[in-house]
N, CA, C and O atoms as a MOPAC input file, in Angstrom:
PM7 MOZYME 1SCF
protein

 N    167.06200 1    83.44900 1   101.03300 1
 C    167.61000 1    84.32900 1   102.04900 1
 C    167.12800 1    83.98600 1   103.43900 1
 O    167.77100 1    84.35200 1   104.42300 1
 N    166.01400 1    83.29300 1   103.54100 1
 C    165.53200 1    82.84000 1   104.85000 1
 C    166.55700 1    81.97100 1   105.56300 1
 O    166.74600 1    82.07300 1   106.77600 1
 N    167.22600 1    81.09900 1   104.77400 1
 C    168.25200 1    80.23000 1   105.38200 1
 C    169.37900 1    81.04900 1   105.98300 1
 O    169.89400 1    80.70400 1   107.04600 1
 N    169.77500 1    82.14000 1   105.31100 1
 C    170.83500 1    82.97400 1   105.83100 1
 C    170.43600 1    83.67100 1   107.11700 1
 O    171.22300 1    83.72800 1   108.06200 1
 N    169.24000 1    84.19400 1   107.16300 1
 C    168.73200 1    84.83600 1   108.38300 1
 C    168.65100 1    83.79700 1   109.49500 1
 O    168.99800 1    84.10100 1   110.63700 1
 N    168.20900 1    82.60100 1   109.20000 1
 C    168.14900 1    81.53500 1   110.21500 1
 C    169.54000 1    81.15800 1   110.73600 1
 O    169.73500 1    80.94200 1   111.93200 1
 N    170.48000 1    81.08600 1   109.82500 1
 C    171.86000 1    80.78100 1   110.19900 1
 C    172.42700 1    81.85300 1   111.12800 1
 O    173.03700 1    81.54300 1   112.15100 1
 N    172.21500 1    83.13100 1   110.75700 1
 C    172.66400 1    84.23500 1   111.59300 1
 C    171.98300 1    84.16000 1   112.98800 1
 O    172.62000 1    84.39800 1   114.01400 1
 N    170.69600 1    83.83000 1   112.99200 1
 C    169.97500 1    83.75200 1   114.24800 1
 C    170.53200 1    82.64100 1   115.18400 1
 O    170.75400 1    82.87600 1   116.37200 1
 N    170.74300 1    81.47100 1   114.64100 1
 C    171.26500 1    80.35300 1   115.41500 1
 C    172.69600 1    80.64600 1   115.89900 1
 O    173.02700 1    80.40700 1   117.06100 1
 N    173.53400 1    81.16600 1   114.99300 1
 C    174.91400 1    81.52800 1   115.36900 1
 C    174.95700 1    82.57400 1   116.38100 1
 O    175.79100 1    82.52400 1   117.28500 1
 N    174.05900 1    83.57400 1   116.28000 1
 C    173.99800 1    84.67500 1   117.23300 1
 C    173.63400 1    84.19500 1   118.63200 1
 O    174.23300 1    84.62600 1   119.61800 1
 N    172.66000 1    83.31100 1   118.71500 1
 C    172.25100 1    82.72400 1   120.00500 1
 C    173.41300 1    81.97600 1   120.61500 1
 O    173.69800 1    82.11400 1   121.80400 1
 N    174.07600 1    81.19300 1   119.80800 1
 C    175.24300 1    80.39100 1   120.31800 1
 C    176.36200 1    81.35000 1   120.78800 1
 O    176.99300 1    81.10400 1   121.81700 1
 N    176.59400 1    82.38600 1   120.07100 1
 C    177.61900 1    83.39000 1   120.42200 1
 C    177.27100 1    84.12500 1   121.72900 1
 O    178.12000 1    84.31600 1   122.60000 1
 N    175.98600 1    84.53100 1   121.83600 1
 C    175.54000 1    85.18600 1   123.04800 1
 C    175.73600 1    84.27700 1   124.26100 1
 O    176.21000 1    84.70800 1   125.31300 1
 N    175.36500 1    83.03300 1   124.09000 1
 C    175.51700 1    82.07700 1   125.20400 1
 C    177.02200 1    81.91900 1   125.59200 1
 O    177.35300 1    81.85400 1   126.77600 1
 N    177.89500 1    81.86100 1   124.60700 1
 C    179.29700 1    81.75100 1   124.87700 1
 C    179.84900 1    82.97200 1   125.62800 1
 O    180.65800 1    82.82700 1   126.54400 1
 N    179.40500 1    84.17200 1   125.23400 1
 C    179.78900 1    85.37900 1   125.99200 1
 C    179.28000 1    85.29900 1   127.42200 1
 O    180.00100 1    85.64700 1   128.35700 1
 N    178.02200 1    84.83700 1   127.60400 1
 C    177.45900 1    84.76200 1   128.94500 1
 C    178.23800 1    83.77800 1   129.81200 1
 O    178.50600 1    84.05000 1   130.98300 1
 N    178.60100 1    82.63300 1   129.23200 1
 C    179.35700 1    81.65800 1   129.98400 1
 C    180.72200 1    82.24200 1   130.34900 1
 O    181.18400 1    82.04100 1   131.47200 1
 N    181.38700 1    82.96700 1   129.42200 1
 C    182.65400 1    83.54300 1   129.66800 1
 C    182.54600 1    84.64900 1   130.76200 1
 O    183.41900 1    84.74400 1   131.62400 1
 N    181.51100 1    85.45500 1   130.72600 1
 C    181.30000 1    86.46400 1   131.76300 1
 C    181.13000 1    85.84300 1   133.10900 1
 O    181.70500 1    86.31300 1   134.09000 1
 N    180.34800 1    84.79200 1   133.17900 1
 C    180.14700 1    84.03500 1   134.45300 1
 C    181.43500 1    83.46600 1   134.93400 1
 O    181.72300 1    83.53700 1   136.12900 1
 N    182.24000 1    82.89400 1   134.04800 1
 C    183.52600 1    82.33300 1   134.43600 1
 C    184.45900 1    83.41300 1   134.94700 1
 O    185.20500 1    83.18700 1   135.90000 1
 N    184.42500 1    84.59200 1   134.32200 1
 C    185.28000 1    85.68500 1   134.72600 1
 C    184.92900 1    86.12100 1   136.14300 1
 O    185.81500 1    86.33900 1   136.96900 1
 N    183.67100 1    86.24400 1   136.41200 1
 C    183.21200 1    86.65800 1   137.74700 1
 C    183.62900 1    85.60500 1   138.79200 1
 O    184.12000 1    85.96100 1   139.86300 1
 N    183.43900 1    84.33500 1   138.48800 1
 C    183.73700 1    83.26000 1   139.40700 1
 C    185.16900 1    82.84300 1   139.45500 1
 O    185.56000 1    81.97100 1   140.23100 1
 N    185.95700 1    83.48200 1   138.60800 1
 C    187.42100 1    83.16400 1   138.44600 1
 C    187.64700 1    81.67500 1   138.09300 1
 O    188.49200 1    80.98200 1   138.65900 1
 N    186.83600 1    81.24400 1   137.12700 1
 C    186.98500 1    79.89400 1   136.58700 1
 C    187.65100 1    79.95100 1   135.22700 1
 O    187.91600 1    81.04600 1   134.73200 1
 N    187.92700 1    78.84300 1   134.61800 1
 C    188.51100 1    78.78300 1   133.31700 1
 C    187.61500 1    79.49600 1   132.31700 1
 O    186.39800 1    79.31300 1   132.31200 1
 N    188.24700 1    80.32500 1   131.45600 1
 C    187.52800 1    81.19800 1   130.53300 1
 C    187.51700 1    80.63300 1   129.14000 1
 O    188.32200 1    79.76000 1   128.81300 1
 N    186.63000 1    81.11000 1   128.32700 1
 C    186.57900 1    80.82100 1   126.89300 1
 C    187.65100 1    81.71200 1   126.21900 1
 O    187.71900 1    82.90600 1   126.51000 1
 N    188.45600 1    81.16700 1   125.35900 1
 C    189.50800 1    81.94000 1   124.67000 1
 C    188.87700 1    83.02200 1   123.84200 1
 O    187.83600 1    82.81100 1   123.21900 1
 N    189.49500 1    84.17700 1   123.82900 1
 C    189.04700 1    85.28700 1   122.99100 1
 C    189.01600 1    84.87300 1   121.54200 1
 O    188.12300 1    85.28500 1   120.80100 1
 N    189.95100 1    84.08300 1   121.13000 1
 C    189.99200 1    83.57600 1   119.74200 1
 C    188.70900 1    82.84800 1   119.42200 1
 O    188.18800 1    82.98100 1   118.31500 1
 N    188.17800 1    82.06800 1   120.37500 1
 C    186.93700 1    81.30000 1   120.15700 1
 C    185.75000 1    82.27500 1   119.98500 1
 O    184.92800 1    82.11200 1   119.08300 1
 N    185.68200 1    83.26300 1   120.84600 1
 C    184.61700 1    84.23500 1   120.77500 1
 C    184.63200 1    84.98900 1   119.42400 1
 O    183.59600 1    85.21000 1   118.79700 1
 N    185.85600 1    85.37100 1   119.01100 1
 C    186.00400 1    86.05100 1   117.73200 1
 C    185.66700 1    85.16100 1   116.51300 1
 O    185.10800 1    85.63200 1   115.52300 1
 N    186.01600 1    83.88200 1   116.61100 1
 C    185.71300 1    82.96000 1   115.55900 1
 C    184.22200 1    82.75200 1   115.44300 1
 O    183.68700 1    82.68000 1   114.33700 1
 N    183.53100 1    82.65300 1   116.59400 1
 C    182.06000 1    82.50700 1   116.59300 1
 C    181.41800 1    83.70500 1   115.95700 1
 O    180.44300 1    83.57000 1   115.21800 1
 N    181.95800 1    84.90000 1   116.23400 1
 C    181.43000 1    86.13200 1   115.64000 1
 C    181.65100 1    86.13900 1   114.14000 1
 O    180.76700 1    86.51000 1   113.36800 1
 N    182.87100 1    85.71200 1   113.73100 1
 C    183.20000 1    85.68800 1   112.30700 1
 C    182.27100 1    84.74100 1   111.54600 1
 O    181.93300 1    84.98000 1   110.38700 1
 N    181.86800 1    83.66600 1   112.21900 1
 C    180.96800 1    82.66800 1   111.59300 1
 C    179.50800 1    83.06600 1   111.78500 1
 O    178.68700 1    82.22400 1   112.14800 1
 N    179.18700 1    84.27000 1   111.56100 1
 C    177.82500 1    84.83300 1   111.56600 1
 C    177.20100 1    85.03600 1   112.93900 1
 O    176.00800 1    85.32400 1   113.02900 1
 N    177.96700 1    84.89400 1   113.99800 1
 C    177.41300 1    85.10400 1   115.29600 1
 C    177.63300 1    86.49300 1   115.87700 1
 O    177.26200 1    86.74800 1   117.02300 1
 N    178.22500 1    87.38700 1   115.10900 1
 C    178.57500 1    88.70800 1   115.61000 1
 C    177.38300 1    89.49800 1   116.13100 1
 O    177.57000 1    90.25400 1   117.08400 1
 N    176.16700 1    89.38700 1   115.58500 1
 C    175.08800 1    90.15400 1   116.18200 1
 C    174.81500 1    89.74800 1   117.64400 1
 O    174.55100 1    90.59600 1   118.49600 1
 N    174.88400 1    88.44800 1   117.90800 1
 C    174.73700 1    87.96200 1   119.27800 1
 C    175.86400 1    88.39900 1   120.16900 1
 O    175.64300 1    88.71100 1   121.33900 1
 N    177.06100 1    88.42800 1   119.64700 1
 C    178.20300 1    88.92000 1   120.36400 1
 C    178.05000 1    90.41200 1   120.73000 1
 O    178.35900 1    90.82600 1   121.84700 1
 N    177.58700 1    91.16900 1   119.79800 1
 C    177.41700 1    92.58700 1   120.02800 1
 C    176.32300 1    92.78600 1   121.10500 1
 O    176.48400 1    93.60900 1   122.00600 1
 N    175.25700 1    92.05900 1   121.00800 1
 C    174.18400 1    92.13700 1   122.02900 1
 C    174.67900 1    91.74100 1   123.37600 1
 O    174.34300 1    92.37500 1   124.37600 1
 N    175.49400 1    90.67400 1   123.42900 1
 C    176.03300 1    90.23300 1   124.72400 1
 C    177.01000 1    91.28300 1   125.31000 1
 O    177.02800 1    91.51100 1   126.51900 1
 N    177.79900 1    91.90200 1   124.45500 1
 C    178.74500 1    92.93900 1   124.94300 1
 C    177.96100 1    94.08700 1   125.56000 1
 O    178.35300 1    94.63100 1   126.59300 1
 N    176.86100 1    94.45100 1   124.93200 1
 C    176.08000 1    95.59300 1   125.44000 1
 C    175.28100 1    95.23500 1   126.71400 1
 O    175.29400 1    95.98600 1   127.68900 1
 N    174.58000 1    94.06600 1   126.69000 1
 C    173.75100 1    93.69500 1   127.81200 1
 C    174.51400 1    93.22400 1   129.01500 1
 O    174.17400 1    93.53400 1   130.15700 1
 N    175.59300 1    92.44000 1   128.72800 1
 C    176.33100 1    91.85400 1   129.82500 1
 C    177.55300 1    92.71400 1   130.21300 1
 O    178.24300 1    92.42200 1   131.18900 1
 N    177.79600 1    93.74700 1   129.45100 1
 C    178.96200 1    94.61300 1   129.63900 1
 C    180.23700 1    93.75200 1   129.74100 1
 O    181.00300 1    93.83200 1   130.70100 1
 N    180.41200 1    92.94800 1   128.72300 1
 C    181.51900 1    91.97700 1   128.69200 1
 C    182.37900 1    92.21800 1   127.43800 1
 O    181.84600 1    92.32000 1   126.33300 1
 N    183.63400 1    92.30400 1   127.60200 1
 C    184.62400 1    92.52700 1   126.53700 1
 C    184.48500 1    93.88400 1   125.81800 1
 O    184.79300 1    94.02900 1   124.63600 1
 N    184.01300 1    94.84800 1   126.58500 1
 C    183.80000 1    96.18900 1   125.98900 1
 C    184.96600 1    97.14500 1   126.24300 1
 O    185.09100 1    98.15600 1   125.55100 1
 N    185.80800 1    96.84700 1   127.20800 1
 C    186.83700 1    97.79300 1   127.58900 1
 C    188.15700 1    97.51100 1   126.96300 1
 O    188.94300 1    98.43800 1   126.76500 1
 N    188.45400 1    96.25300 1   126.63200 1
 C    189.75300 1    95.87600 1   126.06700 1
 C    189.87300 1    96.28300 1   124.62500 1
 O    189.21300 1    95.69300 1   123.76900 1
 N    190.71400 1    97.29900 1   124.31300 1
 C    190.81000 1    97.81000 1   122.94700 1
 C    191.26500 1    96.78900 1   121.93200 1
 O    190.79100 1    96.82100 1   120.79700 1
 N    192.14900 1    95.89400 1   122.27800 1
 C    192.62700 1    94.90600 1   121.31400 1
 C    191.53700 1    93.93300 1   120.91300 1
 O    191.47700 1    93.49700 1   119.76400 1
 N    190.66700 1    93.59100 1   121.86700 1
 C    189.56100 1    92.69900 1   121.57100 1
 C    188.53400 1    93.42100 1   120.67300 1
 O    188.03200 1    92.85000 1   119.70500 1
 N    188.23500 1    94.68100 1   121.01300 1
 C    187.31400 1    95.43900 1   120.23500 1
 C    187.76300 1    95.61600 1   118.79300 1
 O    186.95900 1    95.50600 1   117.86800 1
 N    189.03500 1    95.88700 1   118.60800 1
 C    189.56700 1    96.03300 1   117.22600 1
 C    189.42400 1    94.71200 1   116.48100 1
 O    188.97600 1    94.70100 1   115.33500 1
 N    189.79300 1    93.60400 1   117.10700 1
 C    189.68800 1    92.31500 1   116.47100 1
 C    188.20000 1    91.97100 1   116.18100 1
 O    187.85500 1    91.42100 1   115.13500 1
 N    187.35800 1    92.32100 1   117.14900 1
 C    185.90400 1    92.03500 1   116.98100 1
 C    185.36300 1    92.77300 1   115.77100 1
 O    184.69300 1    92.16600 1   114.93600 1
 N    185.63200 1    94.05400 1   115.65400 1
 C    185.09400 1    94.83900 1   114.54600 1
 C    185.71200 1    94.45100 1   113.20600 1
 O    185.06600 1    94.56300 1   112.16400 1
 N    186.97800 1    93.98800 1   113.23600 1
 C    187.57800 1    93.44000 1   112.00600 1
 C    186.88100 1    92.18200 1   111.59400 1
 O    186.64200 1    91.96800 1   110.40500 1
 N    186.53500 1    91.31000 1   112.57700 1
 C    185.83300 1    90.06800 1   112.21400 1
 C    184.43600 1    90.36700 1   111.73900 1
 O    183.94100 1    89.63100 1   110.88500 1
 N    183.75600 1    91.39400 1   112.22600 1
 C    182.45200 1    91.78800 1   111.73300 1
 C    182.58100 1    92.23800 1   110.25700 1
 O    181.79900 1    91.82100 1   109.40200 1
 N    183.57300 1    93.08700 1   109.98400 1
 C    183.81800 1    93.59200 1   108.62900 1
 C    184.12100 1    92.40100 1   107.67300 1
 O    183.62700 1    92.35700 1   106.54600 1
 N    184.92600 1    91.46400 1   108.14400 1
 C    185.25600 1    90.30500 1   107.33100 1
 C    184.03100 1    89.45400 1   107.03600 1
 O    183.86100 1    88.97400 1   105.91600 1
 N    183.17100 1    89.26400 1   108.04400 1
 C    181.94500 1    88.49000 1   107.86800 1
 C    181.02500 1    89.15600 1   106.87300 1
 O    180.52100 1    88.51500 1   105.95000 1
 N    180.81200 1    90.42200 1   107.05800 1
 C    179.85600 1    91.18800 1   106.12800 1
 C    180.44700 1    91.15700 1   104.73100 1
 O    179.70700 1    90.92800 1   103.77400 1
 N    181.71900 1    91.37100 1   104.57000 1
 C    182.36600 1    91.38600 1   103.23300 1
 C    182.26700 1    90.00900 1   102.60600 1
 O    182.01000 1    89.88300 1   101.40900 1
 N    182.47500 1    88.96100 1   103.42200 1
 C    182.38000 1    87.61300 1   102.87300 1
 C    180.97600 1    87.21300 1   102.43400 1
 O    180.77700 1    86.59400 1   101.38900 1
 N    180.01600 1    87.58800 1   103.26700 1
 C    178.61000 1    87.28500 1   102.90200 1
 C    178.22300 1    88.09700 1   101.66400 1
 O    177.55600 1    87.57900 1   100.76800 1
 N    178.63600 1    89.36400 1   101.60900 1
 C    178.35600 1    90.16900 1   100.38300 1
 C    178.98600 1    89.52400 1    99.16100 1
 O    178.34500 1    89.39500 1    98.11800 1
 N    180.24900 1    89.11800 1    99.29100 1
 C    180.95900 1    88.50500 1    98.13400 1
 C    180.23700 1    87.24500 1    97.68800 1
 O    180.00600 1    87.04500 1    96.49500 1
 N    179.87800 1    86.38900 1    98.65200 1
 C    179.16700 1    85.15600 1    98.30000 1
 C    177.83700 1    85.45400 1    97.66300 1
 O    177.41100 1    84.72800 1    96.76400 1
 N    177.15800 1    86.51200 1    98.10600 1
 C    175.85100 1    86.83700 1    97.49500 1
 C    176.00300 1    87.30500 1    96.06500 1
 O    175.06800 1    87.14800 1    95.28100 1
 N    177.14900 1    87.87800 1    95.68500 1
 C    177.34300 1    88.34600 1    94.33300 1
 C    177.59300 1    87.18800 1    93.35400 1
 O    177.44100 1    87.33100 1    92.14100 1
 N    177.98000 1    86.04300 1    93.92200 1
 C    178.22700 1    84.84700 1    93.09300 1
 C    176.94300 1    84.21300 1    92.59800 1
 O    176.94600 1    83.52500 1    91.57600 1
 N    175.83800 1    84.43300 1    93.30800 1
 C    174.56700 1    83.78500 1    92.99600 1
 C    173.53200 1    84.72300 1    92.53700 1
 O    172.41100 1    84.31000 1    92.24000 1

């Protein structure tokens, strides 16, 4: 289980950094990271970092469609990890 926690940690740091880069790009009116990419990073175990970034950076918290997709990806990730854990 240590490997799983490590994977979540690394994925979360990467996801947090992606949110921070996107927030910076939004402020500077530069090219943004696609929402699909942020959601995929969250789905791939980075959602804790995404949640932390949303709260600390106040980024992607107002758009209801993104929030719905985000929480669906969290549920899918948790369900997938749970299902995989039942196989072993």
